[in-house]
Amino acid sequence: MSTSIPEYNPLRELSPQDLRAHAAEALTRARARSVALTDAVDDEDLVRQHSKLMSPLVWDLAHIGSQEELWLVRDVGGREALRPDIDDIYDAFQHARADRPELPLLGPAEARRYVREVRDKAFDVLENVPLEGSRLTDSAFAFGMITQHEQQHDETMLATHQLRKGDPVLSAPEPPRAPAGRRPAEILVPGGPFTMGTTAEPWALDNERPAHEVVVDAFVLDTTPVTCGAYTEFLESGGYDDERWWSPAGWKYRTEHDITAPRFWKRAQDGWWRTRFGVHEKVPAAEPVVHVSFYEAEAYAAWAGKRLPTEAEWEKAARFDPVSGRSRRYPWGDEDPTAEHANLGQRHLRPAEAGAYPAGASPLGVHQLIGDVWEWTSSDFHGYPGFAAFPYREYSEVFFGQDYKVLRGGSFGTDAAAVRGTFRNWDHPIRRQIFSGFRCARDPRPGEVA
């Protein structure tokens, strides 16, 4: 380890009663969001498949209940199964998203009734099961895992709303504007060891574990994600038509699918426009670009004379405190995110302007590492040294390899329960319907490192 200072565990000092209350609040917040996302549309929209890339919203809703029943009611609680007959239908590994509309799915009313019944039993389990004695119950881990699972599906349902055709059905206040004044475009991150991953974070998932020392050479990182305005320069310079900037796999994908701009962007006589949750608007220059694939991010970075950061570089920039030498939970410290720190939890329906959250900056002055847009890294998804699958291989291990790239930091659609400085997301490099953006890195030039 690069430091003898122990990792911070935010739940260590909670009494059993307070721990139950903490878990109940997290579950309740997730359910309120699930209800809002599914109540926003009529039953016809709930059962419709809005894109072959996504499940019908009603499948996501019942799947949330099915996983909660499996893990909290049956496994942790040891209770009798409510609906064993639907286990296969809502097993995400048994049926591809494109095929799910053809399954005998629960209808909207039945799905809503099912998730309510499951939640009632889950709360009874939470009230009565000892929160110790097993890895699933220590620190209410299973309840945190199910909270994160539901919030992840909430973000997936939000992405389905973005793909939905028709008038807007979601609304939210605008995010804050960036404060006036200039900030550096780049920051030098010093080389040396740091602690990557976590062993102490109570609700961390298996792919975040264990904590281990990683040595990262000095590098230079953008202080904010790449903005729409900067990305438009790449577009206007002919970047999508110039094979020099693209990897062979990226160029093949771009040409075969006629990719000419970020998803949901259209060129008009007066510039670039986009569709955002049913609203047609001019592309805002100051916001981070969103809905770009890994291949597009990689091409932009090459055009800019830079590269994408590795996953280790991203985490060092997000967590390393050069004064104490320890790794924090978040860029700003160990405390949970607030509305002052980051754009999270569907509080807004768009990224905030670059630099809009100065209270969330890292000690080195890197902004918006948490929230706004998921950030592509150059790293393939793999397990850390000492990785152990828990509580099942299908959460992480089956995805390890070169087919998936790691994304970090969360988006405006990610809840605080489902992201932290160690949290790892992954997806195919072609994905664009997700709320993905990026920032660039580069190696230091001569004289930049003492």
mmCIF file of N, CA, C and O in Angstrom, residues 289-374:
data_model
loop_
_atom_site.group_PDB
_atom_site.id
_atom_site.type_symbol
_atom_site.label_atom_id
_atom_site.label_comp_id
_atom_site.label_asym_id
_atom_site.label_seq_id
_atom_site.Cartn_x
_atom_site.Cartn_y
_atom_site.Cartn_z
ATOM 1 N N VAL A 289 -19.705 17.013 -23.990
ATOM 2 C CA VAL A 289 -20.335 16.232 -25.047
ATOM 3 C C VAL A 289 -20.774 14.894 -24.449
ATOM 4 O O VAL A 289 -20.119 14.333 -23.571
ATOM 5 N N VAL A 290 -21.929 14.400 -24.930
ATOM 6 C CA VAL A 290 -22.493 13.161 -24.402
ATOM 7 C C VAL A 290 -23.018 12.344 -25.574
ATOM 8 O O VAL A 290 -23.266 12.876 -26.655
ATOM 9 N N HIS A 291 -23.173 11.042 -25.367
ATOM 10 C CA HIS A 291 -23.633 10.097 -26.385
ATOM 11 C C HIS A 291 -22.582 9.906 -27.475
ATOM 12 O O HIS A 291 -22.905 9.888 -28.666
ATOM 13 N N VAL A 292 -21.333 9.759 -27.063
ATOM 14 C CA VAL A 292 -20.270 9.392 -27.994
ATOM 15 C C VAL A 292 -19.716 8.034 -27.596
ATOM 16 O O VAL A 292 -19.656 7.686 -26.408
ATOM 17 N N SER A 293 -19.299 7.265 -28.579
ATOM 18 C CA SER A 293 -18.721 5.953 -28.340
ATOM 19 C C SER A 293 -17.256 6.077 -27.943
ATOM 20 O O SER A 293 -16.636 7.142 -28.074
ATOM 21 N N PHE A 294 -16.698 4.985 -27.485
ATOM 22 C CA PHE A 294 -15.263 4.939 -27.219
ATOM 23 C C PHE A 294 -14.485 5.292 -28.471
ATOM 24 O O PHE A 294 -13.494 6.041 -28.424
ATOM 25 N N TYR A 295 -14.929 4.774 -29.612
ATOM 26 C CA TYR A 295 -14.200 5.025 -30.855
ATOM 27 C C TYR A 295 -14.194 6.506 -31.218
ATOM 28 O O TYR A 295 -13.180 7.036 -31.697
ATOM 29 N N GLU A 296 -15.309 7.188 -30.993
ATOM 30 C CA GLU A 296 -15.356 8.620 -31.270
ATOM 31 C C GLU A 296 -14.464 9.395 -30.304
ATOM 32 O O GLU A 296 -13.758 10.332 -30.709
ATOM 33 N N ALA A 297 -14.504 9.012 -29.033
ATOM 34 C CA ALA A 297 -13.649 9.669 -28.043
ATOM 35 C C ALA A 297 -12.179 9.468 -28.383
ATOM 36 O O ALA A 297 -11.373 10.410 -28.302
ATOM 37 N N GLU A 298 -11.830 8.276 -28.784
ATOM 38 C CA GLU A 298 -10.451 7.948 -29.141
ATOM 39 C C GLU A 298 -9.995 8.757 -30.353
ATOM 40 O O GLU A 298 -8.865 9.266 -30.386
ATOM 41 N N ALA A 299 -10.888 8.909 -31.337
ATOM 42 C CA ALA A 299 -10.545 9.663 -32.540
ATOM 43 C C ALA A 299 -10.362 11.145 -32.228
ATOM 44 O O ALA A 299 -9.429 11.792 -32.721
ATOM 45 N N TYR A 300 -11.260 11.708 -31.416
ATOM 46 C CA TYR A 300 -11.108 13.112 -31.029
ATOM 47 C C TYR A 300 -9.770 13.329 -30.326
ATOM 48 O O TYR A 300 -9.061 14.310 -30.602
ATOM 49 N N ALA A 301 -9.436 12.451 -29.393
ATOM 50 C CA ALA A 301 -8.188 12.605 -28.650
ATOM 51 C C ALA A 301 -6.988 12.589 -29.587
ATOM 52 O O ALA A 301 -6.058 13.396 -29.439
ATOM 53 N N ALA A 302 -7.005 11.686 -30.568
ATOM 54 C CA ALA A 302 -5.897 11.640 -31.531
ATOM 55 C C ALA A 302 -5.829 12.931 -32.335
ATOM 56 O O ALA A 302 -4.744 13.482 -32.578
ATOM 57 N N TRP A 303 -6.971 13.421 -32.771
ATOM 58 C CA TRP A 303 -7.029 14.682 -33.519
ATOM 59 C C TRP A 303 -6.475 15.836 -32.686
ATOM 60 O O TRP A 303 -5.796 16.734 -33.214
ATOM 61 N N ALA A 304 -6.736 15.822 -31.382
ATOM 62 C CA ALA A 304 -6.273 16.888 -30.489
ATOM 63 C C ALA A 304 -4.820 16.709 -30.064
ATOM 64 O O ALA A 304 -4.302 17.530 -29.292
ATOM 65 N N GLY A 305 -4.151 15.663 -30.544
ATOM 66 C CA GLY A 305 -2.771 15.411 -30.159
ATOM 67 C C GLY A 305 -2.643 14.824 -28.767
ATOM 68 O O GLY A 305 -1.597 14.951 -28.117
ATOM 69 N N LYS A 306 -3.707 14.175 -28.316
ATOM 70 C CA LYS A 306 -3.717 13.608 -26.971
ATOM 71 C C LYS A 306 -4.132 12.145 -27.038
ATOM 72 O O LYS A 306 -4.007 11.494 -28.057
ATOM 73 N N ARG A 307 -4.617 11.630 -25.935
ATOM 74 C CA ARG A 307 -5.089 10.258 -25.840
ATOM 75 C C ARG A 307 -6.120 10.188 -24.728
ATOM 76 O O ARG A 307 -6.327 11.160 -23.995
ATOM 77 N N LEU A 308 -6.781 9.062 -24.606
ATOM 78 C CA LEU A 308 -7.662 8.847 -23.463
ATOM 79 C C LEU A 308 -6.837 8.399 -22.265
ATOM 80 O O LEU A 308 -5.839 7.691 -22.422
ATOM 81 N N PRO A 309 -7.224 8.790 -21.058
ATOM 82 C CA PRO A 309 -6.489 8.321 -19.884
ATOM 83 C C PRO A 309 -6.719 6.834 -19.651
ATOM 84 O O PRO A 309 -7.755 6.279 -20.036
ATOM 85 N N THR A 310 -5.740 6.187 -19.033
ATOM 86 C CA THR A 310 -5.983 4.832 -18.562
ATOM 87 C C THR A 310 -6.906 4.885 -17.359
ATOM 88 O O THR A 310 -7.097 5.934 -16.734
ATOM 89 N N GLU A 311 -7.442 3.736 -17.006
ATOM 90 C CA GLU A 311 -8.308 3.689 -15.833
ATOM 91 C C GLU A 311 -7.543 4.073 -14.569
ATOM 92 O O GLU A 311 -8.060 4.797 -13.711
ATOM 93 N N ALA A 312 -6.291 3.611 -14.454
ATOM 94 C CA ALA A 312 -5.489 3.950 -13.270
ATOM 95 C C ALA A 312 -5.206 5.445 -13.221
ATOM 96 O O ALA A 312 -5.236 6.056 -12.141
ATOM 97 N N GLU A 313 -4.916 6.059 -14.375
ATOM 98 C CA GLU A 313 -4.699 7.505 -14.391
ATOM 99 C C GLU A 313 -5.954 8.238 -13.949
ATOM 100 O O GLU A 313 -5.878 9.194 -13.155
ATOM 101 N N TRP A 314 -7.097 7.807 -14.458
ATOM 102 C CA TRP A 314 -8.347 8.473 -14.077
ATOM 103 C C TRP A 314 -8.555 8.391 -12.571
ATOM 104 O O TRP A 314 -8.873 9.381 -11.917
ATOM 105 N N GLU A 315 -8.356 7.204 -12.003
ATOM 106 C CA GLU A 315 -8.617 7.057 -10.570
ATOM 107 C C GLU A 315 -7.605 7.821 -9.733
ATOM 108 O O GLU A 315 -7.955 8.369 -8.682
ATOM 109 N N LYS A 316 -6.360 7.882 -10.176
ATOM 110 C CA LYS A 316 -5.397 8.668 -9.406
ATOM 111 C C LYS A 316 -5.800 10.140 -9.405
ATOM 112 O O LYS A 316 -5.754 10.808 -8.355
ATOM 113 N N ALA A 317 -6.203 10.665 -10.549
ATOM 114 C CA ALA A 317 -6.635 12.064 -10.615
ATOM 115 C C ALA A 317 -7.852 12.301 -9.736
ATOM 116 O O ALA A 317 -8.009 13.379 -9.152
ATOM 117 N N ALA A 318 -8.718 11.306 -9.611
ATOM 118 C CA ALA A 318 -9.962 11.459 -8.876
ATOM 119 C C ALA A 318 -9.806 11.262 -7.375
ATOM 120 O O ALA A 318 -10.571 11.829 -6.592
ATOM 121 N N ARG A 319 -8.816 10.483 -6.943
ATOM 122 C CA ARG A 319 -8.784 10.081 -5.531
ATOM 123 C C ARG A 319 -7.520 10.489 -4.783
ATOM 124 O O ARG A 319 -7.538 10.610 -3.557
ATOM 125 N N PHE A 320 -6.425 10.682 -5.462
ATOM 126 C CA PHE A 320 -5.145 10.866 -4.783
ATOM 127 C C PHE A 320 -5.036 12.263 -4.181
ATOM 128 O O PHE A 320 -5.256 13.275 -4.855
ATOM 129 N N ASP A 321 -4.704 12.305 -2.893
ATOM 130 C CA ASP A 321 -4.456 13.562 -2.189
ATOM 131 C C ASP A 321 -2.947 13.724 -2.039
ATOM 132 O O ASP A 321 -2.318 12.993 -1.272
ATOM 133 N N PRO A 322 -2.325 14.660 -2.761
ATOM 134 C CA PRO A 322 -0.866 14.784 -2.717
ATOM 135 C C PRO A 322 -0.331 15.248 -1.369
ATOM 136 O O PRO A 322 0.849 15.071 -1.085
ATOM 137 N N VAL A 323 -1.184 15.828 -0.528
ATOM 138 C CA VAL A 323 -0.735 16.288 0.787
ATOM 139 C C VAL A 323 -0.606 15.121 1.756
ATOM 140 O O VAL A 323 0.424 14.908 2.390
ATOM 141 N N SER A 324 -1.661 14.333 1.874
ATOM 142 C CA SER A 324 -1.646 13.203 2.813
ATOM 143 C C SER A 324 -1.086 11.933 2.199
ATOM 144 O O SER A 324 -0.663 11.026 2.905
ATOM 145 N N GLY A 325 -1.124 11.838 0.862
ATOM 146 C CA GLY A 325 -0.675 10.634 0.195
ATOM 147 C C GLY A 325 -1.699 9.517 0.174
ATOM 148 O O GLY A 325 -1.409 8.429 -0.308
ATOM 149 N N ARG A 326 -2.912 9.781 0.658
ATOM 150 C CA ARG A 326 -3.928 8.739 0.703
ATOM 151 C C ARG A 326 -4.930 8.903 -0.432
ATOM 152 O O ARG A 326 -4.997 9.958 -1.085
ATOM 153 N N SER A 327 -5.686 7.863 -0.650
ATOM 154 C CA SER A 327 -6.745 7.905 -1.648
ATOM 155 C C SER A 327 -8.073 8.171 -0.966
ATOM 156 O O SER A 327 -8.457 7.468 -0.020
ATOM 157 N N ARG A 328 -8.784 9.179 -1.446
ATOM 158 C CA ARG A 328 -10.077 9.556 -0.893
ATOM 159 C C ARG A 328 -11.184 8.727 -1.530
ATOM 160 O O ARG A 328 -10.996 8.086 -2.570
ATOM 161 N N ARG A 329 -12.375 8.792 -0.937
ATOM 162 C CA ARG A 329 -13.540 8.146 -1.547
ATOM 163 C C ARG A 329 -13.978 8.890 -2.800
ATOM 164 O O ARG A 329 -14.425 8.279 -3.778
ATOM 165 N N TYR A 330 -13.881 10.212 -2.758
ATOM 166 C CA TYR A 330 -14.315 11.076 -3.850
ATOM 167 C C TYR A 330 -13.249 12.136 -4.082
ATOM 168 O O TYR A 330 -12.377 12.349 -3.231
ATOM 169 N N PRO A 331 -13.306 12.852 -5.186
ATOM 170 C CA PRO A 331 -12.308 13.903 -5.412
ATOM 171 C C PRO A 331 -12.246 14.935 -4.296
ATOM 172 O O PRO A 331 -11.169 15.433 -3.955
ATOM 173 N N TRP A 332 -13.401 15.293 -3.730
ATOM 174 C CA TRP A 332 -13.461 16.367 -2.722
ATOM 175 C C TRP A 332 -13.189 15.864 -1.313
ATOM 176 O O TRP A 332 -13.033 16.664 -0.402
ATOM 177 N N GLY A 333 -13.182 14.577 -1.095
ATOM 178 C CA GLY A 333 -12.961 14.045 0.246
ATOM 179 C C GLY A 333 -13.703 12.746 0.452
ATOM 180 O O GLY A 333 -14.009 12.021 -0.499
ATOM 181 N N ASP A 334 -14.024 12.439 1.706
ATOM 182 C CA ASP A 334 -14.677 11.175 2.040
ATOM 183 C C ASP A 334 -16.184 11.289 2.198
ATOM 184 O O ASP A 334 -16.884 10.279 2.276
ATOM 185 N N GLU A 335 -16.713 12.520 2.272
ATOM 186 C CA GLU A 335 -18.147 12.670 2.503
ATOM 187 C C GLU A 335 -18.940 12.371 1.229
ATOM 188 O O GLU A 335 -18.473 12.569 0.115
ATOM 189 N N ASP A 336 -20.168 11.869 1.435
ATOM 190 C CA ASP A 336 -21.035 11.528 0.313
ATOM 191 C C ASP A 336 -21.334 12.762 -0.540
ATOM 192 O O ASP A 336 -21.324 13.894 -0.043
ATOM 193 N N PRO A 337 -21.635 12.564 -1.820
ATOM 194 C CA PRO A 337 -21.919 13.704 -2.701
ATOM 195 C C PRO A 337 -23.153 14.481 -2.273
ATOM 196 O O PRO A 337 -24.140 13.909 -1.800
ATOM 197 N N THR A 338 -23.102 15.789 -2.447
ATOM 198 C CA THR A 338 -24.260 16.662 -2.289
ATOM 199 C C THR A 338 -24.501 17.378 -3.611
ATOM 200 O O THR A 338 -23.720 17.249 -4.564
ATOM 201 N N ALA A 339 -25.554 18.179 -3.654
ATOM 202 C CA ALA A 339 -25.854 18.953 -4.858
ATOM 203 C C ALA A 339 -24.775 19.976 -5.161
ATOM 204 O O ALA A 339 -24.702 20.484 -6.293
ATOM 205 N N GLU A 340 -23.932 20.302 -4.190
ATOM 206 C CA GLU A 340 -22.830 21.233 -4.417
ATOM 207 C C GLU A 340 -21.634 20.560 -5.066
ATOM 208 O O GLU A 340 -20.801 21.226 -5.678
ATOM 209 N N HIS A 341 -21.541 19.250 -4.917
ATOM 210 C CA HIS A 341 -20.357 18.529 -5.388
ATOM 211 C C HIS A 341 -20.463 18.056 -6.835
ATOM 212 O O HIS A 341 -19.466 18.055 -7.557
ATOM 213 N N ALA A 342 -21.655 17.576 -7.225
ATOM 214 C CA ALA A 342 -21.730 16.855 -8.499
ATOM 215 C C ALA A 342 -23.155 16.814 -9.022
ATOM 216 O O ALA A 342 -24.130 16.891 -8.263
ATOM 217 N N ASN A 343 -23.270 16.636 -10.320
ATOM 218 C CA ASN A 343 -24.533 16.515 -11.031
ATOM 219 C C ASN A 343 -24.884 15.033 -11.118
ATOM 220 O O ASN A 343 -24.437 14.320 -12.016
ATOM 221 N N LEU A 344 -25.693 14.566 -10.176
ATOM 222 C CA LEU A 344 -26.023 13.151 -10.050
ATOM 223 C C LEU A 344 -27.518 12.974 -9.809
ATOM 224 O O LEU A 344 -28.236 13.917 -9.479
ATOM 225 N N GLY A 345 -27.990 11.727 -9.961
ATOM 226 C CA GLY A 345 -29.308 11.341 -9.494
ATOM 227 C C GLY A 345 -30.479 11.850 -10.289
ATOM 228 O O GLY A 345 -31.579 11.934 -9.756
ATOM 229 N N GLN A 346 -30.279 12.192 -11.566
ATOM 230 C CA GLN A 346 -31.365 12.708 -12.400
ATOM 231 C C GLN A 346 -31.933 13.993 -11.821
ATOM 232 O O GLN A 346 -33.080 14.353 -12.080
ATOM 233 N N ARG A 347 -31.120 14.682 -11.011
ATOM 234 C CA ARG A 347 -31.545 15.981 -10.464
ATOM 235 C C ARG A 347 -31.759 16.974 -11.602
ATOM 236 O O ARG A 347 -32.610 17.867 -11.519
ATOM 237 N N HIS A 348 -30.956 16.832 -12.649
ATOM 238 C CA HIS A 348 -31.091 17.602 -13.879
ATOM 239 C C HIS A 348 -31.129 16.613 -15.031
ATOM 240 O O HIS A 348 -30.686 15.473 -14.901
ATOM 241 N N LEU A 349 -31.612 17.019 -16.150
ATOM 242 C CA LEU A 349 -31.732 16.116 -17.294
ATOM 243 C C LEU A 349 -30.697 16.435 -18.371
ATOM 244 O O LEU A 349 -30.946 16.241 -19.548
ATOM 245 N N ARG A 350 -29.528 16.889 -17.912
ATOM 246 C CA ARG A 350 -28.469 17.215 -18.861
ATOM 247 C C ARG A 350 -27.179 17.393 -18.069
ATOM 248 O O ARG A 350 -27.210 17.637 -16.855
ATOM 249 N N PRO A 351 -26.041 17.308 -18.737
ATOM 250 C CA PRO A 351 -24.793 17.676 -18.060
ATOM 251 C C PRO A 351 -24.777 19.168 -17.760
ATOM 252 O O PRO A 351 -25.400 19.968 -18.458
ATOM 253 N N ALA A 352 -24.076 19.531 -16.732
ATOM 254 C CA ALA A 352 -23.873 20.951 -16.403
ATOM 255 C C ALA A 352 -22.674 21.479 -17.181
ATOM 256 O O ALA A 352 -21.832 20.722 -17.666
ATOM 257 N N GLU A 353 -22.591 22.789 -17.299
ATOM 258 C CA GLU A 353 -21.468 23.398 -17.999
ATOM 259 C C GLU A 353 -20.139 22.958 -17.381
ATOM 260 O O GLU A 353 -20.040 22.696 -16.177
ATOM 261 N N ALA A 354 -19.118 22.903 -18.199
ATOM 262 C CA ALA A 354 -17.788 22.551 -17.721
ATOM 263 C C ALA A 354 -17.352 23.542 -16.649
ATOM 264 O O ALA A 354 -17.409 24.752 -16.851
ATOM 265 N N GLY A 355 -16.959 23.012 -15.490
ATOM 266 C CA GLY A 355 -16.530 23.861 -14.391
ATOM 267 C C GLY A 355 -17.630 24.300 -13.463
ATOM 268 O O GLY A 355 -17.408 25.136 -12.592
ATOM 269 N N ALA A 356 -18.844 23.711 -13.600
ATOM 270 C CA ALA A 356 -19.998 24.190 -12.833
ATOM 271 C C ALA A 356 -20.001 23.734 -11.376
ATOM 272 O O ALA A 356 -20.827 24.213 -10.598
ATOM 273 N N TYR A 357 -19.121 22.830 -10.991
ATOM 274 C CA TYR A 357 -19.109 22.300 -9.624
ATOM 275 C C TYR A 357 -17.730 22.459 -8.988
ATOM 276 O O TYR A 357 -17.033 21.474 -8.732
ATOM 277 N N PRO A 358 -17.308 23.673 -8.709
ATOM 278 C CA PRO A 358 -15.965 23.860 -8.132
ATOM 279 C C PRO A 358 -15.802 23.169 -6.782
ATOM 280 O O PRO A 358 -14.685 22.769 -6.427
ATOM 281 N N ALA A 359 -16.890 22.995 -6.021
ATOM 282 C CA ALA A 359 -16.781 22.325 -4.722
ATOM 283 C C ALA A 359 -16.457 20.841 -4.874
ATOM 284 O O ALA A 359 -16.019 20.201 -3.909
ATOM 285 N N GLY A 360 -16.653 20.306 -6.061
ATOM 286 C CA GLY A 360 -16.371 18.894 -6.292
ATOM 287 C C GLY A 360 -15.028 18.610 -6.914
ATOM 288 O O GLY A 360 -14.727 17.457 -7.257
ATOM 289 N N ALA A 361 -14.195 19.633 -7.069
ATOM 290 C CA ALA A 361 -12.894 19.448 -7.714
ATOM 291 C C ALA A 361 -11.948 18.653 -6.823
ATOM 292 O O ALA A 361 -12.063 18.636 -5.592
ATOM 293 N N SER A 362 -10.993 18.005 -7.441
ATOM 294 C CA SER A 362 -9.973 17.244 -6.716
ATOM 295 C C SER A 362 -8.926 18.197 -6.150
ATOM 296 O O SER A 362 -8.860 19.373 -6.544
ATOM 297 N N PRO A 363 -8.057 17.722 -5.241
ATOM 298 C CA PRO A 363 -7.004 18.588 -4.712
ATOM 299 C C PRO A 363 -6.093 19.160 -5.790
ATOM 300 O O PRO A 363 -5.541 20.246 -5.627
ATOM 301 N N LEU A 364 -5.964 18.444 -6.907
ATOM 302 C CA LEU A 364 -5.115 18.917 -7.999
ATOM 303 C C LEU A 364 -5.838 19.904 -8.908
ATOM 304 O O LEU A 364 -5.225 20.484 -9.800
ATOM 305 N N GLY A 365 -7.146 20.079 -8.705
ATOM 306 C CA GLY A 365 -7.890 21.036 -9.520
ATOM 307 C C GLY A 365 -8.563 20.432 -10.733
ATOM 308 O O GLY A 365 -8.838 21.141 -11.705
ATOM 309 N N VAL A 366 -8.866 19.134 -10.696
ATOM 310 C CA VAL A 366 -9.589 18.482 -11.788
ATOM 311 C C VAL A 366 -11.077 18.489 -11.451
ATOM 312 O O VAL A 366 -11.478 18.111 -10.347
ATOM 313 N N HIS A 367 -11.907 18.928 -12.398
ATOM 314 C CA HIS A 367 -13.324 19.153 -12.155
ATOM 315 C C HIS A 367 -14.188 18.050 -12.768
ATOM 316 O O HIS A 367 -13.835 17.440 -13.765
ATOM 317 N N GLN A 368 -15.349 17.841 -12.148
ATOM 318 C CA GLN A 368 -16.425 17.006 -12.691
ATOM 319 C C GLN A 368 -15.987 15.579 -13.002
ATOM 320 O O GLN A 368 -16.430 14.971 -13.970
ATOM 321 N N LEU A 369 -15.136 15.053 -12.140
ATOM 322 C CA LEU A 369 -14.758 13.650 -12.261
ATOM 323 C C LEU A 369 -15.894 12.732 -11.819
ATOM 324 O O LEU A 369 -15.930 11.555 -12.192
ATOM 325 N N ILE A 370 -16.812 13.252 -11.022
ATOM 326 C CA ILE A 370 -18.008 12.511 -10.613
ATOM 327 C C ILE A 370 -19.222 13.231 -11.189
ATOM 328 O O ILE A 370 -19.363 14.447 -11.060
ATOM 329 N N GLY A 371 -20.102 12.468 -11.842
ATOM 330 C CA GLY A 371 -21.327 13.043 -12.382
ATOM 331 C C GLY A 371 -21.171 13.619 -13.773
ATOM 332 O O GLY A 371 -20.106 13.558 -14.391
ATOM 333 N N ASP A 372 -22.249 14.147 -14.305
ATOM 334 C CA ASP A 372 -22.356 14.763 -15.635
ATOM 335 C C ASP A 372 -22.288 13.740 -16.758
ATOM 336 O O ASP A 372 -23.276 13.497 -17.425
ATOM 337 N N VAL A 373 -21.116 13.161 -17.044
ATOM 338 C CA VAL A 373 -21.004 12.149 -18.104
ATOM 339 C C VAL A 373 -20.076 11.035 -17.645
ATOM 340 O O VAL A 373 -19.063 11.276 -16.984
ATOM 341 N N TRP A 374 -20.449 9.803 -17.988
ATOM 342 C CA TRP A 374 -19.499 8.702 -17.859
ATOM 343 C C TRP A 374 -18.307 8.981 -18.758
ATOM 344 O O TRP A 374 -18.487 9.425 -19.898
#
